[in-house]
XYZ file of C-alpha atoms in Angstrom:
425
model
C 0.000 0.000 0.000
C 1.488 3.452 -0.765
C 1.514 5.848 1.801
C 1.348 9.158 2.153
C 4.394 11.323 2.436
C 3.389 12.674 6.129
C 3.011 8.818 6.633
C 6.235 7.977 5.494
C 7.607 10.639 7.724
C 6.550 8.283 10.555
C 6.353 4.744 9.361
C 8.776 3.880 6.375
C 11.974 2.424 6.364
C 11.547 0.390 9.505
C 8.729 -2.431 10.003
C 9.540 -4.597 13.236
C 8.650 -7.938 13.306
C 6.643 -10.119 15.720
C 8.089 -9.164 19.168
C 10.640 -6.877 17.579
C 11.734 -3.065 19.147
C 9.092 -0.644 17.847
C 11.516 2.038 17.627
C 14.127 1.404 15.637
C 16.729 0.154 17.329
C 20.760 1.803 17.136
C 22.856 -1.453 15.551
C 25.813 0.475 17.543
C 28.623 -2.298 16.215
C 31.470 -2.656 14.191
C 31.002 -5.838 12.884
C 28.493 -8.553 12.092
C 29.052 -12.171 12.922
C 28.312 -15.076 10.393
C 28.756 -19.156 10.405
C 31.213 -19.594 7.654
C 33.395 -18.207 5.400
C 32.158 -18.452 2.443
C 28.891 -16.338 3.845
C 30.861 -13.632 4.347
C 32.711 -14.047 1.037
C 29.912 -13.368 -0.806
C 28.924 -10.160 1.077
C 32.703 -9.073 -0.575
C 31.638 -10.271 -3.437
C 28.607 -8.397 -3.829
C 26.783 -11.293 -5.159
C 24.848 -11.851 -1.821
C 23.368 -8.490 0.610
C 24.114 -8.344 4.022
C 25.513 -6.862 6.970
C 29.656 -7.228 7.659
C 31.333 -4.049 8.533
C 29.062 -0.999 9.550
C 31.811 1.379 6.859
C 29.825 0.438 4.120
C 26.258 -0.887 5.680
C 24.864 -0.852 9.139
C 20.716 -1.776 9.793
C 20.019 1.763 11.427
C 21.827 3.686 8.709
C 19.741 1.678 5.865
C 16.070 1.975 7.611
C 16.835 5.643 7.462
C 17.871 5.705 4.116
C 15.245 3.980 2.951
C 12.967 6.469 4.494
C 14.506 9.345 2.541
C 14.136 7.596 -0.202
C 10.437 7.099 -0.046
C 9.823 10.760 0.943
C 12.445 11.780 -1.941
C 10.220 8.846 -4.389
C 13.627 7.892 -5.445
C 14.978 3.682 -6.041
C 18.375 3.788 -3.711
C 19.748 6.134 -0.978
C 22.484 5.660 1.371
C 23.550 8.403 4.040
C 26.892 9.835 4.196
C 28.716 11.264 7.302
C 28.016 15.015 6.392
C 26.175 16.908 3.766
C 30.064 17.827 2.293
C 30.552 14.574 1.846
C 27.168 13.793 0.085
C 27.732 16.339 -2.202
C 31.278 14.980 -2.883
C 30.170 11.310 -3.143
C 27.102 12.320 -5.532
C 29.664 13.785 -8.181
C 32.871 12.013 -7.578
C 30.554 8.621 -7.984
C 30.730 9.610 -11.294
C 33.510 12.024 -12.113
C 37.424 11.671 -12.661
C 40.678 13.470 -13.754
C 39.868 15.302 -17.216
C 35.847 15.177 -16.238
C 33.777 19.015 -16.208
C 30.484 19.848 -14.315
C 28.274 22.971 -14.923
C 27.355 23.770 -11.780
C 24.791 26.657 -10.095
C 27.134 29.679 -8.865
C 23.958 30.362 -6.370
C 24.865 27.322 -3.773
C 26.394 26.902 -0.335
C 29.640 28.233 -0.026
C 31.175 25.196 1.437
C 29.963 23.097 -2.044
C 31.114 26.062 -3.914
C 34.847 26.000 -2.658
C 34.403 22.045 -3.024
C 34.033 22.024 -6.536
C 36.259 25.133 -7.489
C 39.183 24.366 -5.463
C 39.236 20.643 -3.714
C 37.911 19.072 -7.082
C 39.523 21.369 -9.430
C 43.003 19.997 -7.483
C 41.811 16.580 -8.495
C 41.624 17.389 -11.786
C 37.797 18.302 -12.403
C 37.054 21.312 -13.864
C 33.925 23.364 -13.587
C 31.421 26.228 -15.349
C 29.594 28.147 -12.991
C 26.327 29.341 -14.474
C 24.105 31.845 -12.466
C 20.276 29.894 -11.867
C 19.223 33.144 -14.192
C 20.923 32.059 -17.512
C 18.970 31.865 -20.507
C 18.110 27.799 -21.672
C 20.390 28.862 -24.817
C 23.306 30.070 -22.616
C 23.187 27.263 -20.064
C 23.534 24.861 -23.591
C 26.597 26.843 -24.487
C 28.297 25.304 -21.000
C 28.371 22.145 -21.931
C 32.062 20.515 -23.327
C 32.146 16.701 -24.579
C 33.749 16.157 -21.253
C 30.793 17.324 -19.242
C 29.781 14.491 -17.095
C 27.182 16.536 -14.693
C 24.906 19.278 -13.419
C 24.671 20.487 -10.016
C 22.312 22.762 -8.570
C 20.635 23.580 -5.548
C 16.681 23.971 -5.237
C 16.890 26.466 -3.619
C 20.029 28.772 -2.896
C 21.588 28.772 0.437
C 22.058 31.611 1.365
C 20.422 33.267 -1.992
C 17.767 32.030 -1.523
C 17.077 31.653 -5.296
C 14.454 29.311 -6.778
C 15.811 26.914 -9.540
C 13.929 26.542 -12.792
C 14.498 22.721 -12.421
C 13.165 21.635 -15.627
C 15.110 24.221 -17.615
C 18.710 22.558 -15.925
C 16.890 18.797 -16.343
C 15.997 19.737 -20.044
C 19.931 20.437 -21.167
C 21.171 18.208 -19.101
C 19.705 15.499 -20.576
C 19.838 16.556 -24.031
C 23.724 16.544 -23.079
C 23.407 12.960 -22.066
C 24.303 13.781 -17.951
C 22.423 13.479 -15.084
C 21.115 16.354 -12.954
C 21.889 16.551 -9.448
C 19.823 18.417 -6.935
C 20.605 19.390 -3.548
C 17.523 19.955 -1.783
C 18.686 20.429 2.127
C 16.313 23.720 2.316
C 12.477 22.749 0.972
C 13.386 18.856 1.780
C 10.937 16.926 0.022
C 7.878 18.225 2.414
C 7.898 21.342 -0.073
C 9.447 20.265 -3.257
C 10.089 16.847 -5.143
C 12.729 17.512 -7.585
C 12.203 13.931 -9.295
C 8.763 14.536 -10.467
C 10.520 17.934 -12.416
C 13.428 16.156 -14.170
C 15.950 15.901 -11.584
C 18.124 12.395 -11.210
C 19.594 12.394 -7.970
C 18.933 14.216 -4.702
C 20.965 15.104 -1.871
C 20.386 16.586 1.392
C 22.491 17.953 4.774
C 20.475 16.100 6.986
C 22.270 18.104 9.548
C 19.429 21.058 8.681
C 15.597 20.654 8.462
C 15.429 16.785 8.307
C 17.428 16.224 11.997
C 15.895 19.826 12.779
C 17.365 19.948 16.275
C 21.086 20.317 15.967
C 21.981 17.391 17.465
C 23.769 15.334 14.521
C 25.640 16.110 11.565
C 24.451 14.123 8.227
C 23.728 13.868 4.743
C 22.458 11.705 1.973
C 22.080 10.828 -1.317
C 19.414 9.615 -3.028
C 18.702 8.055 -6.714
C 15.451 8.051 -9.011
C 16.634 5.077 -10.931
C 15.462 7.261 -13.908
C 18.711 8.245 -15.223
C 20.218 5.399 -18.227
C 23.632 4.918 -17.500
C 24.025 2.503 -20.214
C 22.823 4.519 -22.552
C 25.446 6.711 -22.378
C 28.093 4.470 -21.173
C 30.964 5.896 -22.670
C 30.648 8.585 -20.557
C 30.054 6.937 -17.364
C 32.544 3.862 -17.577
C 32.815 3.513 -13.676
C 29.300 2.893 -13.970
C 29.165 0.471 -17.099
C 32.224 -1.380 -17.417
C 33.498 -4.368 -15.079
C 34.778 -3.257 -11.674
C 38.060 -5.313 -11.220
C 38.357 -4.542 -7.769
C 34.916 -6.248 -7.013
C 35.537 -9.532 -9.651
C 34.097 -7.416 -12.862
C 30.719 -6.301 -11.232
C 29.157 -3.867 -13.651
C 27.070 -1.822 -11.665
C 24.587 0.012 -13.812
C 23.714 -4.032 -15.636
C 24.281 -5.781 -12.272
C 22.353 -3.668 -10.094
C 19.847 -2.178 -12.221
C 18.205 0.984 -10.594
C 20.497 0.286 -7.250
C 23.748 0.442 -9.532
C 24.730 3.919 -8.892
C 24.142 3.684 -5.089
C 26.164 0.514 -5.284
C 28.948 2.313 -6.526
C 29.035 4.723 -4.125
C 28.844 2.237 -0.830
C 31.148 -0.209 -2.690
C 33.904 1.820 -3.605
C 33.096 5.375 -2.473
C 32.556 4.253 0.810
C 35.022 1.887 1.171
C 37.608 3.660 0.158
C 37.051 7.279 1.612
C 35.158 5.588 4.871
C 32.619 9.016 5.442
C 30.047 6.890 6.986
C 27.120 8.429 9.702
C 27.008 6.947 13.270
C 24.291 4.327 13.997
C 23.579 6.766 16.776
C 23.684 9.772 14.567
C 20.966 8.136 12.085
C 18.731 6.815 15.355
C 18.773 11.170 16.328
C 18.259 11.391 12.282
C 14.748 9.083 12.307
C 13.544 11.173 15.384
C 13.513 14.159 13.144
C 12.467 12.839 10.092
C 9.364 12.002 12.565
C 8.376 15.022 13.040
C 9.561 16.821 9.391
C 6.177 17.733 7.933
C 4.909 19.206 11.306
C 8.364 21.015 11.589
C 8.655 22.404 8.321
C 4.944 23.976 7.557
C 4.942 25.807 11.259
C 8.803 27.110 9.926
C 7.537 28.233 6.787
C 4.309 29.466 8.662
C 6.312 32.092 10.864
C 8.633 32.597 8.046
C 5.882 34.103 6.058
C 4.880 36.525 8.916
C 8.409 37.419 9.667
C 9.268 38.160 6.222
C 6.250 40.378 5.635
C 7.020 42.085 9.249
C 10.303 42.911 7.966
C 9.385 43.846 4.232
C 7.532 47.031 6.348
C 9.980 48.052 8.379
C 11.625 51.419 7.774
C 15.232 49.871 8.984
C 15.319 47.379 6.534
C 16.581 47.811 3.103
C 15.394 44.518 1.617
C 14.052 41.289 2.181
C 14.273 38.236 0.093
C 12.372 35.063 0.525
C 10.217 33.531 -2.223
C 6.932 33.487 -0.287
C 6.845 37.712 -0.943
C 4.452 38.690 -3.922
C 6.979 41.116 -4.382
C 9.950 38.576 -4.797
C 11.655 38.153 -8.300
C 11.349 33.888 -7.795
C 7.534 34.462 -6.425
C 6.319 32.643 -9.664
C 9.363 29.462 -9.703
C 7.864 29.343 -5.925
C 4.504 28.547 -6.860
C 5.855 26.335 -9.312
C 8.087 24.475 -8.332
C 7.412 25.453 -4.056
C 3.704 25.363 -3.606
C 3.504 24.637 0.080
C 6.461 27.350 1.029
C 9.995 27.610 0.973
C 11.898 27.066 3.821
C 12.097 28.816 7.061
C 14.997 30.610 6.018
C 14.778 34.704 5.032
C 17.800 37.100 3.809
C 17.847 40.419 4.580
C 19.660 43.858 4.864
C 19.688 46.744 7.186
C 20.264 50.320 7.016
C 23.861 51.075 7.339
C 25.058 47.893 6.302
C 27.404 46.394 8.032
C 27.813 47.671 10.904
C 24.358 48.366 11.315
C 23.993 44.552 10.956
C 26.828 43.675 13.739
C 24.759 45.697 16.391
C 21.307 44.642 14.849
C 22.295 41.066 15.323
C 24.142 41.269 18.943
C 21.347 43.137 19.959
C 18.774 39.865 19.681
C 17.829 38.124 22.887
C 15.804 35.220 21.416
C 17.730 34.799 18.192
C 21.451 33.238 18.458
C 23.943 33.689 16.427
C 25.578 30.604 15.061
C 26.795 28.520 12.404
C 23.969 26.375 11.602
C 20.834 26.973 10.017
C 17.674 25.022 9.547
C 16.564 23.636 13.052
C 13.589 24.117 15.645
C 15.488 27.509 17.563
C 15.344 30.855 15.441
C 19.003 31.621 14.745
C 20.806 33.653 12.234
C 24.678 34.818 10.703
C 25.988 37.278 8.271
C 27.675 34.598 5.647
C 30.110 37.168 3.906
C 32.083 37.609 6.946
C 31.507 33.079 8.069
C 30.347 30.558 5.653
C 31.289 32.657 2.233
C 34.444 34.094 3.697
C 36.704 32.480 1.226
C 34.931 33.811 -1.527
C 36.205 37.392 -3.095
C 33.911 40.361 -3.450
C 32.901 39.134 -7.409
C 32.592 35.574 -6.651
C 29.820 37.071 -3.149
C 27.733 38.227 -6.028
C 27.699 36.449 -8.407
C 26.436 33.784 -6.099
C 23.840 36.080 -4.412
C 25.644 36.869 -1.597
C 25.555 40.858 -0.697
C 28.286 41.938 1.745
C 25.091 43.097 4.062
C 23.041 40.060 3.577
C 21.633 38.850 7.135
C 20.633 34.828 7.120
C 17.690 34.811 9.505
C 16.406 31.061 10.003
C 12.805 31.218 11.422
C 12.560 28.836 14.219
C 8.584 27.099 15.127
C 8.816 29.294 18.448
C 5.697 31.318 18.690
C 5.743 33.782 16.090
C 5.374 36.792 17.881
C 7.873 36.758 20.352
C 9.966 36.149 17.197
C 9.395 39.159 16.125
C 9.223 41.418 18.827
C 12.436 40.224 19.382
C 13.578 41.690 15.634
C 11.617 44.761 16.958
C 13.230 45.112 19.959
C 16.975 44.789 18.475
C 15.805 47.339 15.231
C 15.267 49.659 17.729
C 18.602 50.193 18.927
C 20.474 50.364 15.593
């Protein structure tokens, strides 16, 4: 029976069994014990599934998985230690010395400098294309060596909206798969596989754990994408694996072939793995998700239009404004909100900004975003330090820009708390 997705927030991923834990449990071990030899030589093998070393599969870490996958509506997930390292694993799965991705200039600073420097060092090179580009431009991008597009739903901290079907249209007249993070609507608000995306990923870390208790990430994969269709691009993918006894993963493991890849060898090799206990605090969250997420997007709303009338504000920007330039996209492609997240400026910049934001009693300042307490940063001087003044706006970053993330407190101490700290700048 299919469920709903508020449903699946509770109950998929994990059915106990006749006298079984209801809650599922933490498999907090190492190592999994079998009768013979040749048992667990098949599990190397990959000709037989099963537990054997929790690096590359653990019980806890695969109920959760499969959970995000049935919210995403994808065929194969598998979480990753961070949402740096999903990213990472999500292109490098599929990418190698001499390879090129057009990427989104209007994503998280941290996957920015990952791709432009880190990757770049391994040989990978990289177009950045602002979300705005003209279908004709964005075709112009793509090089024979192109093996990937990466984009984020929607922009952190930019908060721009992606046109997903106009990146999912060239990149699959280019023969490469589109890859979507989607940390900030999380598949309560948007479902990038029914618009032409291939594979998801998410920093758990934010709205899905929603309490900032455990770092996280994960990919996921709609099984829609042909591999073997275009298998001289993907040869990882399509040729024998020597190091596994000439698996080929996209004709071995159908759907599950990409995701294989990335546990078998990815995984493996690299070792970025989330805690059992990590993924138990994960579930708890996930739980609770599309409660969470309409009450953040709820008070965002009210914030946002609180602020949008204030005389000490310069701007707002958050796509649930009439007045926004990605309103439309948001209906689109965002019809039950955004995210809880707003960006904003203040009169007299950036110092005004410094004493607007120490001046907050209720909102902290910290380096997170995305969970239950309202909390907020200024990224051009934290997360997009690295950056230079041209690279800041080209990915939608303004040297004033204020990240507030609306918490599900009660919405009008939130802002009577903004009031209160406005007042003194």
């Amino acid at each position: 029976m299919a469920y709903k997705i508020n449903t699946n927030c509770v109950q998929a991923g994990y059915t106990p069994g006749n006298g079984e834990a209801r809650v599922l449990p933490i498999y907090q071990s190492t190592t999994f014990k079998y009768e013979s030899s040749e048992q667990m030589g098949r599990l190397f093998d990959l000709s037989e599934s099963g537990y054997f070393y929790t690096r590359l599969q653990n019980p806890t870490n695969d109920a959760v998985a499969a959970k995000i996958c049935a919210l995403e509506g994808g065929a194969a997930a598998m979480l990753t230690s961070s949402g740096q390292a999903a990213t990472f694993f999500s292109l490098f799965t599929i990418l190698g010395a001499g390879d090129h991705i057009v990427a989104s200039s209007a994503i998280y600073g941290g996957s920015f400098n990952l791709i432009a420097v880190t990757m770049k060092r391994m040989g990978i090179d990289a177009t950045f294309v602002h979300p705005d580009i003209t279908e004709e431009e964005l075709a112009a991008t793509f090089k024979p060596n192109t093996k990937a597009v990466f984009a984020e739903t929607l922009a952190n901290p930019a908060l721009i909206v992606l046109d997903i079907e106009k990146f999912s249209r060239q990149a699959h007249a280019h023969g490469v798969p589109l890859i979507i993070d989607n940390t900030f609507p999380t598949p309560i608000n948007c479902n990038p596989f029914k618009f032409g995306a291939d594979i998801v990923i998410h920093s758990t870390t934010k709205y899905m754990d929603g309490h900032a208790t455990a770092v996280g990430g994960c990919i996921v994969d709609s099984g829609n994408f042909d591999w073997l269709a275009h298998a001289d691009k993907y040869p990882g993918l399509c040729t024998p694996d020597d190091s596994y006894h000439g698996v080929t993963y996209a004709k071995d493991f159908g759907k599950g072939g990409y995701i294989t890849k990335a546990t078998a060898q990815l995984m493996r090799d690299l070792g970025s793995i989330q805690s059992p206990q990590n993924a138990f605090l994960l579930n708890l969250g996930l739980e609770t998700l599309h409660l969470r997420v309409k009450r953040h997007c709820e008070n965002a709303q009210a914030v946002a239009e609180y602020l949008e009338a204030s005389d000490k504000v310069t701007w707002v920007n958050y796509p649930g404004l009439e007045s926004n330039k990605y309103h439309a996209l948001a209906e689109k492609y965002l019809p039950n909100g955004s995210s809880g997240v707003i960006s904003f400026g203040v009169k007299g910049r950036r110092a005004a900004a410094t004493k607007f934001m120490d001046s907050l009693k209720l909102g902290a300042i910290v380096t997170h975003v995305a969970d239950a307490r309202t909390c907020l940063l200024h990224p051009a001087s934290t997360t997009h330090r690295q950056m230079t003044d041209e690279q800041l706006v080209e990915a939608g970053v303004l040297p004033d820009l204020i990240r507030l993330s609306v918490g599900i407190e009660d919405v009008s101490d939130i802002i009577a708390d903004l009031e209160q700290a406005l007042a003194k700048m």
